[in-house]
C-alpha atoms as one frame of an Amber mdcrd trajectory, in Angstrom:
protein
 -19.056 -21.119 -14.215 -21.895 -21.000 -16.887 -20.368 -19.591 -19.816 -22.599
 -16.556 -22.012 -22.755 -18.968 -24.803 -24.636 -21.523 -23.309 -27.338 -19.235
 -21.894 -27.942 -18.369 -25.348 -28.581 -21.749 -26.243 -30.155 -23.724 -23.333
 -33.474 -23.186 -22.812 -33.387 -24.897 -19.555 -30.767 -22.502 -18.176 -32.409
 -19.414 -19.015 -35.835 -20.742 -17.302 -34.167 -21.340 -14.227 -33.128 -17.827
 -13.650 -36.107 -15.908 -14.967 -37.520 -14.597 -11.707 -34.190 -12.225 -11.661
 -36.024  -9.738 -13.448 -33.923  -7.362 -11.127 -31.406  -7.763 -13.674 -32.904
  -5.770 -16.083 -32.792  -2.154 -13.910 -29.685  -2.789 -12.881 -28.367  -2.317
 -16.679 -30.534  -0.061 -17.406 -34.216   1.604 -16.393 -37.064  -0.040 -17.966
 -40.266   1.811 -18.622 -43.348   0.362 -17.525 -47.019   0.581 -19.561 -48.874
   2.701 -16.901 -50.367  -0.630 -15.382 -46.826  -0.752 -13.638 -46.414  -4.422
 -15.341 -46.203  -4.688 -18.916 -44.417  -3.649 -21.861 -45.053  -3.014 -26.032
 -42.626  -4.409 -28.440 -41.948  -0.972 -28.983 -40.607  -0.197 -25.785 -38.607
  -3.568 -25.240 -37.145  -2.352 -28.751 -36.130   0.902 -27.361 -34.822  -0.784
 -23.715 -32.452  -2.968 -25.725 -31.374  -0.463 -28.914 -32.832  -2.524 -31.413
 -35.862  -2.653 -34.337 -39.112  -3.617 -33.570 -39.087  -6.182 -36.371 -35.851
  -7.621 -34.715 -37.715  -7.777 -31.833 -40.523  -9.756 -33.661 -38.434 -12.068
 -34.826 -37.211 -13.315 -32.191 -40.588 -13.709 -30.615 -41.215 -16.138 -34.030
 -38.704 -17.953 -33.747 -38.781 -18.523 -29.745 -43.035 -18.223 -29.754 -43.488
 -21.366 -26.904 -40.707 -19.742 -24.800 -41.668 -16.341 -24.742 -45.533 -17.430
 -23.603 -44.453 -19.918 -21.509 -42.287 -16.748 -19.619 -45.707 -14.812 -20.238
 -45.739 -12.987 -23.401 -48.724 -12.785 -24.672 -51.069 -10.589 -27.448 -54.680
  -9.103 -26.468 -57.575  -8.959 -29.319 -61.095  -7.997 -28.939 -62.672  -7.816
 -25.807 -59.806  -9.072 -23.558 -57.675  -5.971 -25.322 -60.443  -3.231 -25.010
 -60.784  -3.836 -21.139 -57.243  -3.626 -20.841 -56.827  -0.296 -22.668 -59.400
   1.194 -20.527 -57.712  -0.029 -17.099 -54.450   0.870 -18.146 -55.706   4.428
 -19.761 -53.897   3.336 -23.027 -55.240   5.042 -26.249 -54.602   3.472 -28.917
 -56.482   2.081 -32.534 -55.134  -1.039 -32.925 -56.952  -4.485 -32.984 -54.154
  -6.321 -31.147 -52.045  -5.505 -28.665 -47.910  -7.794 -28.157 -47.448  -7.897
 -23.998 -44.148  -8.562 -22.167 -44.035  -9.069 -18.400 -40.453  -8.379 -16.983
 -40.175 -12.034 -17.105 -40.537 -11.826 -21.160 -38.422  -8.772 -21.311 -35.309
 -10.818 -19.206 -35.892 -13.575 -21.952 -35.534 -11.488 -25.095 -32.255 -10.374
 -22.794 -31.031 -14.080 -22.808 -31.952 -14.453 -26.500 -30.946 -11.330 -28.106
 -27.595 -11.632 -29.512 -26.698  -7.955 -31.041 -27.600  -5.526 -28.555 -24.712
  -4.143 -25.943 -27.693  -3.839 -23.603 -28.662  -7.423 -23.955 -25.312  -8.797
 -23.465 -24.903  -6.642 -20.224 -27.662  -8.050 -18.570 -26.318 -11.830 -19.099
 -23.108 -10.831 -17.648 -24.868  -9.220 -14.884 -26.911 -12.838 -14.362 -23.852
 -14.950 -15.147 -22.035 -13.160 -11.968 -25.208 -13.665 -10.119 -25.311 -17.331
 -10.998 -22.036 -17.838 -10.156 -22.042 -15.932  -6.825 -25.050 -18.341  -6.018
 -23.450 -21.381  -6.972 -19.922 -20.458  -4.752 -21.491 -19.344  -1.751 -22.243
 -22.218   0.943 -26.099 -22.873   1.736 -26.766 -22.583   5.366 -30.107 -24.539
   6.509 -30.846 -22.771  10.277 -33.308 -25.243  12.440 -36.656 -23.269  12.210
 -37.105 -24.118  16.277 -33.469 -21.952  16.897 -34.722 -18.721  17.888 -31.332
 -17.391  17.245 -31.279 -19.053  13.901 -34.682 -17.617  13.272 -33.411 -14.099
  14.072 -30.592 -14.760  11.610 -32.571 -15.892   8.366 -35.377 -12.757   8.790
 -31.924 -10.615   9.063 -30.789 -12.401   5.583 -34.144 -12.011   4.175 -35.060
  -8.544   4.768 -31.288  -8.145   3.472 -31.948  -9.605   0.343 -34.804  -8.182
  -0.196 -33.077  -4.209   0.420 -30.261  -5.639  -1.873 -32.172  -6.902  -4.729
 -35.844  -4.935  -4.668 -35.404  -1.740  -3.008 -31.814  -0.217  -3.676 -32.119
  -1.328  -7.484 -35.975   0.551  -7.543 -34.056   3.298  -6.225 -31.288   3.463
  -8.620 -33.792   3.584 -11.519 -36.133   6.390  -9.698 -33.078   8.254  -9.571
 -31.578   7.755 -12.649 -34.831   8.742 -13.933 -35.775  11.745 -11.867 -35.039
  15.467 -11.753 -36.568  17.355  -9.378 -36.605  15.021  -6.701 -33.074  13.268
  -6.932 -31.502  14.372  -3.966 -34.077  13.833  -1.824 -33.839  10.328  -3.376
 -30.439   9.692  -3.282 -30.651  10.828   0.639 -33.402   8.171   1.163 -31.302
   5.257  -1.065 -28.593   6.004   1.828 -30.954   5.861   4.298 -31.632   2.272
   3.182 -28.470   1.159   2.463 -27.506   2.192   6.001 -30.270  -0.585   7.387
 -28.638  -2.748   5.052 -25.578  -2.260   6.074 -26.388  -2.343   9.774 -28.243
  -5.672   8.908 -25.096  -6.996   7.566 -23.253  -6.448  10.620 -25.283  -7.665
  12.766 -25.612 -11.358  10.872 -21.887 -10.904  11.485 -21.954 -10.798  14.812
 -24.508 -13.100  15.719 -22.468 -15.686  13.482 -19.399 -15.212  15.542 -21.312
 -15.419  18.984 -22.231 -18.724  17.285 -19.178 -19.789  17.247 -18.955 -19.262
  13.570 -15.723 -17.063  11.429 -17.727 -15.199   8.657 -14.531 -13.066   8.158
 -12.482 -16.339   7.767 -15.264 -17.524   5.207 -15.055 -14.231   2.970 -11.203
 -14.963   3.428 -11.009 -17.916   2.500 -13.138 -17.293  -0.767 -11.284 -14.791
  -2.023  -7.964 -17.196  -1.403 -10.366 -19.930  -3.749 -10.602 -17.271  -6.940
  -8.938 -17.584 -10.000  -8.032 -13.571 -11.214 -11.015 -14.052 -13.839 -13.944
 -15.400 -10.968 -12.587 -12.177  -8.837 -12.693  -9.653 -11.212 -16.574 -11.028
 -12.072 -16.533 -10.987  -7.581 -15.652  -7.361  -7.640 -17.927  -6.778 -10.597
 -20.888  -7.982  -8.707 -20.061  -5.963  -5.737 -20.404  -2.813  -7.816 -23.899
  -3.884  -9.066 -24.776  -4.619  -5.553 -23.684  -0.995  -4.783 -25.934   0.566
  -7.410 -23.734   0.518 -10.345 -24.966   0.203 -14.067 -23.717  -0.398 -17.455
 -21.083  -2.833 -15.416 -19.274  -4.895 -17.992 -15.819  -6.715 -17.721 -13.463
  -6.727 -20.082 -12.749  -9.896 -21.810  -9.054  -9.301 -23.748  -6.298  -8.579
 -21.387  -4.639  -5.101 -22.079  -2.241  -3.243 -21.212  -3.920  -0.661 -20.403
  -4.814  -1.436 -17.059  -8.667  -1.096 -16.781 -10.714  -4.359 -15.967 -13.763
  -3.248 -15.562 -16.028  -0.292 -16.137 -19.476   0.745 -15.419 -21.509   3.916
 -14.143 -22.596   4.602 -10.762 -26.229   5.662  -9.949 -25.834   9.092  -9.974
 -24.122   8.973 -13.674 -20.291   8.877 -12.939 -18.300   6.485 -14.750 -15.995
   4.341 -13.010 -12.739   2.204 -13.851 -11.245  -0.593 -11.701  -8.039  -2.458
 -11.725  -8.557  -6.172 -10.288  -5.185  -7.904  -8.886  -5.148 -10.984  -7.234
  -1.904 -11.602  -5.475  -1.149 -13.714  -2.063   1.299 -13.922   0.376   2.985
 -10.890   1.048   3.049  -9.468  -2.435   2.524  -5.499  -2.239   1.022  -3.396
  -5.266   4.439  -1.744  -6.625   4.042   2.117  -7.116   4.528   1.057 -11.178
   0.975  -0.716 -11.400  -0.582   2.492 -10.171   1.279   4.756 -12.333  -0.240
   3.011 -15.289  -3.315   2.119 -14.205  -3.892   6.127 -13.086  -2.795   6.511
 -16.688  -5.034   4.936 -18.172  -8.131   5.887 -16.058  -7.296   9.220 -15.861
  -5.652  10.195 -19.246  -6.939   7.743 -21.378 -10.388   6.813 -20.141 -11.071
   9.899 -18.496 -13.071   8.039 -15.339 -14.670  10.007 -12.651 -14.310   6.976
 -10.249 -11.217   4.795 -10.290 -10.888   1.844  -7.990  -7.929  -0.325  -7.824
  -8.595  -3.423  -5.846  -5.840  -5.694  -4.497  -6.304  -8.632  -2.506  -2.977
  -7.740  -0.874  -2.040  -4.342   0.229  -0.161  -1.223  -1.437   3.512  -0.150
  -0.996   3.723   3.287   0.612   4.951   4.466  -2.962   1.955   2.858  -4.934
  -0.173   4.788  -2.208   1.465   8.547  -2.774   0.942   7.882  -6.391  -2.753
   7.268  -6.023  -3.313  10.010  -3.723  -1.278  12.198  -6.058  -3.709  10.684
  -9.450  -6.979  10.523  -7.190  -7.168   6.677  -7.632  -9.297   4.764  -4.527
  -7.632   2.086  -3.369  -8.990  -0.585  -1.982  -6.934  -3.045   0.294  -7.371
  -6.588   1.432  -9.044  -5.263   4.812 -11.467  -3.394   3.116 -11.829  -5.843
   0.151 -13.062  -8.303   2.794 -15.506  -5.342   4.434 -16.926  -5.021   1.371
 -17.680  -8.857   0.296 -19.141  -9.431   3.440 -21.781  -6.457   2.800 -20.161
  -3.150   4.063 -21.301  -0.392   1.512 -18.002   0.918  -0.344 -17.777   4.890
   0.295 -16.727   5.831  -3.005 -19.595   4.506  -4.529 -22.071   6.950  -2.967
């Protein structure tokens, strides 16, 4: 798995995933110049929490990168037709551009900003959830196969366009939230449906897509799942999603915020065979997301399943769990509840 510290310092690997500019809303909502596309280095300054000269600095000391990703400044007459598309009023004689492409680089670049750092993590579990899943090549003449990839596509493009617009519209909106939090259900339903049905045309095809997501989660090490689980959450509209790096004892791998602002907690344990979650591991993960952390949402998720104990003392603290059945519903696409 690429490692945080070598996005920071290969150019290479940060041009290879610069079309993920989805990245950036799902940390947090970026505010567009009214032409819908660009951004001042004022506002990338405010996005990440940092100075506009730090900003500037960066762009100095990365100038071929950041034009090459399409940062750019406007002067005379190029700068005065833009102020009058864009119905910007301003006096200045030059105006500093960034596409989202620009803005994901400063991301990749900018070492002291929480922000910053969130969206790498965010693209490292991407890139890693890319590079582990397998690459299936349909034959285009397979009507069936056909069927299959516009299922995928129109998946991926609910997943990783439309839900994540949503979850900035509503993080950004007042009087209209519920109506838009109705409609981001609405399309997370078709999602979902979509899901299943690549699910079951896979298995009419002879093929065992819940053996696959099986057999994957068998395959992690505890890190790659609790970076699995992480991505999940982002998939599901969560923000701010960061996972811990020191092991505590406090209990709490990872944290983040759903859409709707509610912070959430999760315990990650990998376990096979017939290990059970002991009623001990709740108690102090409830603990510590409920005394300690003070979490709206906490998740503990198990690749095995919970003794009858460990379940009474959830219900009891209000902790979700989240079994090996639905662990597997919810890698293969199946919206989880609590998120919602």
């Amino acid at each position: 798995m690429i490692n945080e510290t070598a996005l920071l310092e290969s150019r290479t690997l940060r041009s290879n995933i610069l079309e993920r500019t989805d990245a950036l809303d799902r940390v947090k909502a970026l505010s567009l110049l009214p032409d819908g596309m660009h951004v001042t280095t004022a506002m990338v300054a405010k996005y990440f929490s940092v100075t506009v000269e730090a900003v500037r600095a960066l762009v100095h000391d990365h100038r071929a990168e950041m034009e090459a990703s399409g940062y750019r400044v406007l002067t005379g007459q190029e700068l005065s037709d833009f102020k009058q598309l864009s119905g910007i009023r301003s006096h200045t004689r030059s105006l500093a551009l960034f596409p989202r492409r620009s803005v994901l680089n400063i991301a990749m670049l900018l070492r002291d900003s929480e922000v910053a750092r969130q969206v790498r993590v965010y693209l490292l579990d991407m890139e890693y959830l890319a590079r582990t899943q397998p690459v299936e090549n349909p034959a285009p003449t397979d009507p069936a196969a056909l069927d299959t990839r516009i299922d995928q596509r129109i998946t991926h493009i609910l997943g990783r366009t439309v839900v994540p617009m949503f979850n900035v519209l509503i993080a950004t909106s007042g009087e209209h939230r519920r109506e838009l939090i109705e409609l981001r259900a609405d399309i997370e339903n078709v999602e979902r449906k979509l899901c299943w049905h690549h699910k079951r045309l896979a298995t009419l095809e002879g093929d065992a897509p819940a053996d696959d997501v099986r057999a994957k989660l068998n395959a992690m090490t505890w890190r790659a799942f609790e970076h699995h689980v992480a991505g999940l959450l982002r998939r599901d509209g969560c923000v701010d999603v960061v996972v811990r790096q020191a092991r505590t004892d406090r209990g709490i791998d990872i944290t983040g915020r759903t859409a709707d602002g509610r912070t959430v907690a999760v315990q990650c344990k990998n376990r096979s065979g017939r290990w059970t979650v002991p009623s001990a591991d709740m108690q102090k993960f409830a603990g510590a997301a409920r005394a300690i952390d003070q979490a709206d949402v906490a998740l503990f998720v198990a690749t095995s399943n919970f003794s009858h104990e460990s379940e009474a003392v959830a219900k009891l603290s209000g902790v979700i769990t989240v079994n090996r059945e639905e662990l597997e519903a919810w890698s293969a696409g199946v919206l989880l509840k609590a998120l919602r």
